[in-house]
Each structure stands twice: as C-alpha cells, then as structure tokens.
C-alpha cells in the first residue's frame, strides 16, 4: 500500500488536475454515481472529535479519518490530524494512505478556485484579498498563485501569524502583501476569500458588488465570517445544499431563504446574478475526487 506524507500528498494533487476532477465529482454526485453518507462525528476526551467521512464510486472507496484536538496548538501540536484511506472498490485491495489535512486543504482550495474561474470574468482575476493566516489561507494563496498568478493581499487578526505566513509564501515566490485590515485588503480586489474560524464577522458590511466573496471558514452554525446584512444582499451559491443547511454558519445566522440558495452544479450551468457569495462547507465526494487525482496513472 502506498503511504504518502504531507509533502508527497501535496505533490500528487496539482490544482490543474483537481479542478476538472471536482467538477466531474459534482456531476457524479448529482447523478448518483457517488455515494457519500453524512459525516460521522464522535466525542473524544478533552472536547476533541473523531470524524469519519466515507465515499465510494465504481472505482474507489475512501474514508477520511480525522481527529480535531482544539488544545493541541498550545502544546505545539497540530489541531487536525488524520489520513485518507483509499481502497479499490472492485476487489477491496488497499491502495493508499494519504495525508488527510493536506487532502482537505488542497481540495478545498481547488473548489474555491473553480468558483473564481467560473464566477469572475475571464482574465480579470488580478488581485485577491485573503482573510486568515492558517492552513487553509496558505493553501488558497498557493492555489491563486498557481492558477491565476494574481497578487494577494493578506489580512489577519493575528499580526504575528500573518507575518509568518507572508514570509513563508513570499519565499515560495507567491506575490503577497500584508494589509492592515480587511477593508485595506479589499481595495482593488476582484475576489475575497475568508478562511477563518471566527464567531464574529471578519468582513465589513459594505463591499463592492463586483467583488466575489468566497467563504470557506465558519463551518459550524456558531461561526460566522460574513455579516448577515451582506449575506442577504447577495446571490448565494453553496457546494452542497445539504451540508450548507447544517454547517454554513454565515447563512444560518443570516436566516437565508434556502429555496433561493443555488447548488454549485446548478450555478455552473446557469450562472447566478451578481453580487455573489460562494460558500463551501466540504463533502466526502471532494475527497474521493482528490484520491482519484492522487492515484491517477
């Protein structure tokens, strides 16, 4: 069985391959060619959680097994750990164990890039504002750099973390500048990506209607990144409607009319009106798509 660490997993998940794989997974999921039950979450000591996310198609069966230990960072340990186990659906052979957090980060960023690719006029992504300085922010910056070559303006409530991330990404050749706050980061941006675990809005209530909002944090009903008034003024697209109803804190707290919220697959076929907010909460089908890319011949 192939065992890949974080660096090896990242190398096998190029963004140019992930985007079409995710779009194909969207269609397969809608057609019933992918089975993916709801995520299972079990309590662990100290307020930690053990998460199990399975999905299968005709070729592969995967289970992403992840632990979330909120107290780990205080001990110098990662808050999220885990792996993605890949099995051959045809004969049950164990094929690979991928680094779980890396798969999550890469496929999440790729889905955001699919939104930028489809919902921002072609060729006009020149500057992207990025709010947050964690793992997801780092991968989104790399994705923007790899696919669009755009300038990134980074803002975070933690100046120390923002400076450390900026130094890391700049050393990789990413065109990134620090901004004093979110309004400063938004100046001249065609899109803004929020990647935080905040329980209070990180964006101002007034944003240019031409600026696409891609909200990938706030993955529990208690969390929120986008002010309710701003949510209500926007056309809304989500990666999966079922997941968003349960986990999209921004939309839940804004009390949105779910009948007016458009699933991503529908939005790709019938582009929504502007201004637009694209909210993602994740799905095991996206992990399955990433596994297919990682094991492609």
Coordinates of C-alpha atoms in Angstrom, one line a residue:
X1 CA 0.0 0.0 0.0
X2 CA 1.3 3.4 -1.0
X3 CA 1.8 5.7 2.1
X4 CA 2.3 9.4 1.4
X5 CA 3.2 12.1 3.9
X6 CA 2.0 15.7 3.6
X7 CA 4.6 16.8 1.1
X8 CA 4.1 13.7 -1.1
X9 CA 0.3 14.1 -1.0
X10 CA 0.6 17.8 -2.0
X11 CA 2.8 16.8 -4.9
X12 CA 0.2 14.4 -6.2
X13 CA -2.6 16.9 -6.1
X14 CA -1.8 19.6 -8.6
X15 CA -4.5 22.3 -8.9
X16 CA -4.7 22.0 -12.7
X17 CA -5.9 18.4 -12.3
X18 CA -8.0 19.0 -9.2
X19 CA -10.4 21.5 -10.8
X20 CA -11.7 19.2 -13.5
X21 CA -11.8 16.3 -11.1
X22 CA -14.0 18.3 -8.7
X23 CA -16.4 19.4 -11.5
X24 CA -16.7 15.8 -12.6
X25 CA -17.4 14.8 -8.9
X26 CA -20.2 17.4 -8.7
X27 CA -21.9 15.8 -11.7
X28 CA -21.3 12.2 -10.5
X29 CA -22.7 13.0 -7.1
X30 CA -25.9 14.6 -8.6
X31 CA -26.3 11.5 -10.9
X32 CA -25.9 9.1 -8.1
X33 CA -22.6 7.7 -9.3
X34 CA -21.0 8.7 -5.9
X35 CA -22.4 7.5 -2.6
X36 CA -21.4 9.6 0.4
X37 CA -23.3 9.4 3.7
X38 CA -23.3 12.2 6.3
X39 CA -20.1 12.7 8.2
X40 CA -19.9 10.8 11.5
X41 CA -18.6 12.8 14.5
X42 CA -17.7 11.0 17.8
X43 CA -16.6 12.7 21.0
X44 CA -13.1 12.2 22.3
X45 CA -11.6 13.3 25.7
X46 CA -11.0 17.0 26.3
X47 CA -13.5 18.3 23.9
X48 CA -11.8 16.6 20.9
X49 CA -13.7 15.0 18.0
X50 CA -13.1 12.0 15.8
X51 CA -14.5 12.5 12.3
X52 CA -15.2 9.7 9.7
X53 CA -16.1 10.7 6.1
X54 CA -16.6 7.8 3.6
X55 CA -17.4 8.0 -0.1
X56 CA -17.4 5.4 -2.9
X57 CA -17.8 5.3 -6.7
X58 CA -17.3 2.5 -9.2
X59 CA -13.5 2.6 -8.9
X60 CA -12.5 3.8 -5.4
X61 CA -13.8 3.6 -1.9
X62 CA -12.3 6.2 0.6
X63 CA -12.6 7.0 4.2
X64 CA -11.1 10.2 5.6
X65 CA -10.4 9.7 9.3
X66 CA -9.6 12.9 11.1
X67 CA -9.1 14.0 14.8
X68 CA -9.7 17.6 15.9
X69 CA -8.0 18.4 19.2
X70 CA -8.5 22.1 20.0
X71 CA -5.9 22.1 22.8
X72 CA -3.1 20.7 20.7
X73 CA -1.7 24.1 19.4
X74 CA -1.0 25.1 23.0
X75 CA 1.3 22.1 23.2
X76 CA 2.9 22.8 19.8
X77 CA 0.9 20.1 18.0
X78 CA -1.4 20.3 15.0
X79 CA -5.1 20.7 15.9
X80 CA -6.1 18.5 13.0
X81 CA -4.6 15.1 12.2
X82 CA -5.6 12.2 10.2
X83 CA -5.4 10.2 7.0
X84 CA -7.4 9.3 3.9
X85 CA -7.5 5.6 3.3
X86 CA -8.1 4.6 -0.4
X87 CA -9.4 1.2 -1.4
X88 CA -10.0 -0.4 -4.8
X89 CA -13.8 -0.6 -5.0
X90 CA -13.6 -3.6 -7.4
X91 CA -11.6 -6.0 -5.3
X92 CA -11.1 -4.4 -1.9
X93 CA -7.3 -4.0 -2.2
X94 CA -5.9 -1.3 0.0
X95 CA -4.3 1.2 -2.4
X96 CA -3.0 4.2 -0.4
X97 CA -3.0 6.2 2.8
X98 CA -2.8 9.9 2.0
X99 CA -2.3 12.8 4.5
X100 CA -5.8 13.8 5.5
X101 CA -5.3 17.5 6.3
X102 CA -3.4 18.0 3.1
X103 CA -6.1 16.5 1.0
X104 CA -8.7 18.7 2.8
X105 CA -6.7 21.8 2.2
X106 CA -5.9 21.1 -1.4
X107 CA -9.4 20.1 -2.5
X108 CA -11.0 23.0 -0.6
X109 CA -8.7 25.5 -2.3
X110 CA -9.3 23.9 -5.6
X111 CA -13.1 24.2 -5.2
X112 CA -12.6 27.9 -4.4
X113 CA -10.5 28.3 -7.5
X114 CA -13.3 26.7 -9.5
X115 CA -15.5 29.5 -8.2
X116 CA -13.0 32.1 -9.2
X117 CA -12.6 30.6 -12.6
X118 CA -16.4 30.5 -13.3
X119 CA -17.7 33.5 -11.4
X120 CA -15.2 36.2 -12.1
X121 CA -15.0 37.4 -15.7
X122 CA -12.3 35.5 -17.6
X123 CA -8.9 37.0 -17.3
X124 CA -9.8 39.6 -14.7
X125 CA -8.5 38.0 -11.6
X126 CA -5.6 40.3 -10.9
X127 CA -5.9 40.8 -7.1
X128 CA -7.4 38.5 -4.4
X129 CA -7.9 39.5 -0.8
X130 CA -7.4 36.7 1.7
X131 CA -8.6 36.9 5.3
X132 CA -7.0 34.5 7.7
X133 CA -3.5 33.1 8.3
X134 CA -4.0 29.4 8.9
X135 CA -3.5 26.2 6.8
X136 CA -6.5 27.0 4.6
X137 CA -5.3 30.5 3.9
X138 CA -1.9 29.2 3.0
X139 CA -3.2 26.7 0.5
X140 CA -5.6 29.2 -1.0
X141 CA -2.7 31.6 -1.6
X142 CA -0.7 28.9 -3.3
X143 CA -3.7 28.0 -5.5
X144 CA -4.3 31.6 -6.5
X145 CA -0.6 31.9 -7.4
X146 CA -0.5 28.6 -9.3
X147 CA -3.7 29.2 -11.3
X148 CA -4.1 32.9 -11.7
X149 CA -0.7 34.5 -10.9
X150 CA -2.7 37.2 -9.1
X151 CA -1.4 39.4 -6.4
X152 CA -2.7 38.5 -2.9
X153 CA -3.4 41.0 -0.1
X154 CA -3.5 39.2 3.3
X155 CA -5.2 40.3 6.4
X156 CA -5.5 38.5 9.8
X157 CA -6.4 39.4 13.3
X158 CA -3.2 37.8 14.4
X159 CA -0.4 40.0 13.1
X160 CA 2.3 37.5 14.1
X161 CA 0.7 34.7 12.2
X162 CA 0.1 36.9 9.2
X163 CA 3.8 37.9 9.1
X164 CA 5.0 34.4 9.5
X165 CA 2.7 33.1 6.7
X166 CA 3.7 36.0 4.4
X167 CA 7.4 35.2 4.9
X168 CA 6.7 31.6 4.1
X169 CA 4.7 32.2 1.0
X170 CA 7.0 35.0 -0.3
X171 CA 9.9 32.6 0.0
X172 CA 7.9 30.3 -2.3
X173 CA 7.5 33.0 -4.9
X174 CA 3.9 33.9 -4.1
X175 CA 3.1 37.6 -4.9
X176 CA 1.7 38.5 -1.5
X177 CA 1.4 41.7 0.5
X178 CA 0.2 42.3 4.1
X179 CA -2.8 44.6 4.7
X180 CA -3.5 46.4 7.9
X181 CA -7.1 45.2 8.0
X182 CA -9.9 43.7 5.8
X183 CA -11.0 46.9 4.2
X184 CA -7.4 47.7 3.2
X185 CA -7.0 44.1 1.8
X186 CA -10.2 44.5 -0.3
X187 CA -9.0 47.6 -2.2
X188 CA -8.8 46.7 -5.9
X189 CA -9.6 43.0 -5.3
X190 CA -11.8 41.1 -7.7
X191 CA -12.4 38.5 -5.1
X192 CA -12.1 38.0 -1.3
X193 CA -11.6 34.6 0.3
X194 CA -12.4 34.2 4.0
X195 CA -10.6 31.3 5.7
X196 CA -11.1 31.7 9.5
X197 CA -12.8 30.0 12.4
X198 CA -14.3 33.3 13.6
X199 CA -17.5 33.6 15.5
X200 CA -17.8 37.3 14.5
X201 CA -17.8 38.8 11.0
X202 CA -14.4 39.4 9.5
X203 CA -15.7 41.4 6.5
X204 CA -17.2 44.9 6.5
X205 CA -20.9 45.2 5.7
X206 CA -20.2 47.3 2.6
X207 CA -18.2 45.6 -0.2
X208 CA -18.2 46.5 -3.9
X209 CA -20.9 44.4 -5.6
X210 CA -18.3 43.4 -8.3
X211 CA -16.2 41.6 -5.7
X212 CA -16.8 37.9 -5.4
X213 CA -17.0 36.6 -1.9
X214 CA -15.7 33.0 -1.4
X215 CA -16.4 32.0 2.3
X216 CA -14.7 28.7 3.3
X217 CA -14.5 29.1 7.1
X218 CA -17.4 29.3 9.5
X219 CA -18.1 25.6 9.2
X220 CA -20.4 25.3 12.2
X221 CA -23.7 27.1 13.0
X222 CA -22.0 29.1 15.7
X223 CA -19.3 30.5 13.4
X224 CA -19.6 33.5 11.1
X225 CA -17.3 35.4 8.7
X226 CA -19.7 37.4 6.6
X227 CA -22.1 39.9 8.2
X228 CA -25.8 38.9 7.9
X229 CA -26.7 42.1 6.1
X230 CA -24.1 41.4 3.4
X231 CA -25.2 37.8 3.1
X232 CA -28.8 38.9 2.5
X233 CA -27.8 41.3 -0.3
X234 CA -26.0 38.6 -2.3
X235 CA -26.9 35.8 -4.7
X236 CA -25.9 32.6 -2.8
X237 CA -24.1 29.5 -4.2
X238 CA -23.0 26.6 -2.0
X239 CA -21.0 23.5 -2.8
X240 CA -23.8 21.2 -1.4
X241 CA -27.2 22.4 -0.2
X242 CA -27.5 19.6 2.4
X243 CA -24.2 20.4 4.0
X244 CA -24.8 24.1 4.0
X245 CA -28.1 23.8 5.8
X246 CA -26.3 22.0 8.6
X247 CA -22.9 23.8 8.8
X248 CA -22.8 27.1 6.9
X249 CA -22.9 29.5 9.9
X250 CA -22.9 32.6 7.8
X251 CA -26.1 31.6 6.0
X252 CA -27.7 30.0 9.0
X253 CA -27.3 33.1 11.2
X254 CA -28.5 35.3 8.4
X255 CA -31.7 33.4 8.2
X256 CA -31.5 32.9 4.4
X257 CA -34.3 31.6 2.2
X258 CA -32.9 28.2 1.4
X259 CA -35.1 27.9 -1.7
X260 CA -33.1 30.8 -3.2
X261 CA -29.7 29.2 -2.5
X262 CA -28.2 27.7 -5.6
X263 CA -26.1 24.5 -5.5
X264 CA -22.7 24.8 -7.3
X265 CA -23.5 22.4 -10.0
X266 CA -26.6 24.4 -11.0
X267 CA -24.7 27.6 -10.8
X268 CA -22.0 26.3 -13.2
X269 CA -24.7 25.5 -15.7
X270 CA -26.9 28.6 -15.1
X271 CA -24.6 31.4 -13.8
X272 CA -26.2 33.4 -10.9
X273 CA -26.6 37.1 -10.9
X274 CA -24.2 39.4 -9.2
X275 CA -23.3 40.3 -6.4
X276 CA -22.4 36.8 -5.5
X277 CA -21.3 34.9 -2.3
X278 CA -19.9 31.4 -2.8
X279 CA -20.0 29.3 0.4
X280 CA -18.3 25.9 0.8
X281 CA -18.5 23.5 3.7
X282 CA -16.9 20.4 2.2
X283 CA -18.0 17.0 1.3
X284 CA -16.5 13.5 1.2
X285 CA -17.1 13.4 -2.6
X286 CA -14.5 16.1 -3.0
X287 CA -12.0 13.9 -1.0
X288 CA -12.9 11.0 -3.4
X289 CA -12.1 13.2 -6.4
X290 CA -8.8 14.1 -4.8
X291 CA -8.0 10.5 -4.2
X292 CA -8.6 9.8 -7.9
X293 CA -6.2 12.5 -8.9
X294 CA -3.5 11.3 -6.4
X295 CA -3.6 7.8 -7.8
X296 CA -4.0 8.7 -11.5
X297 CA -1.6 6.7 -13.7

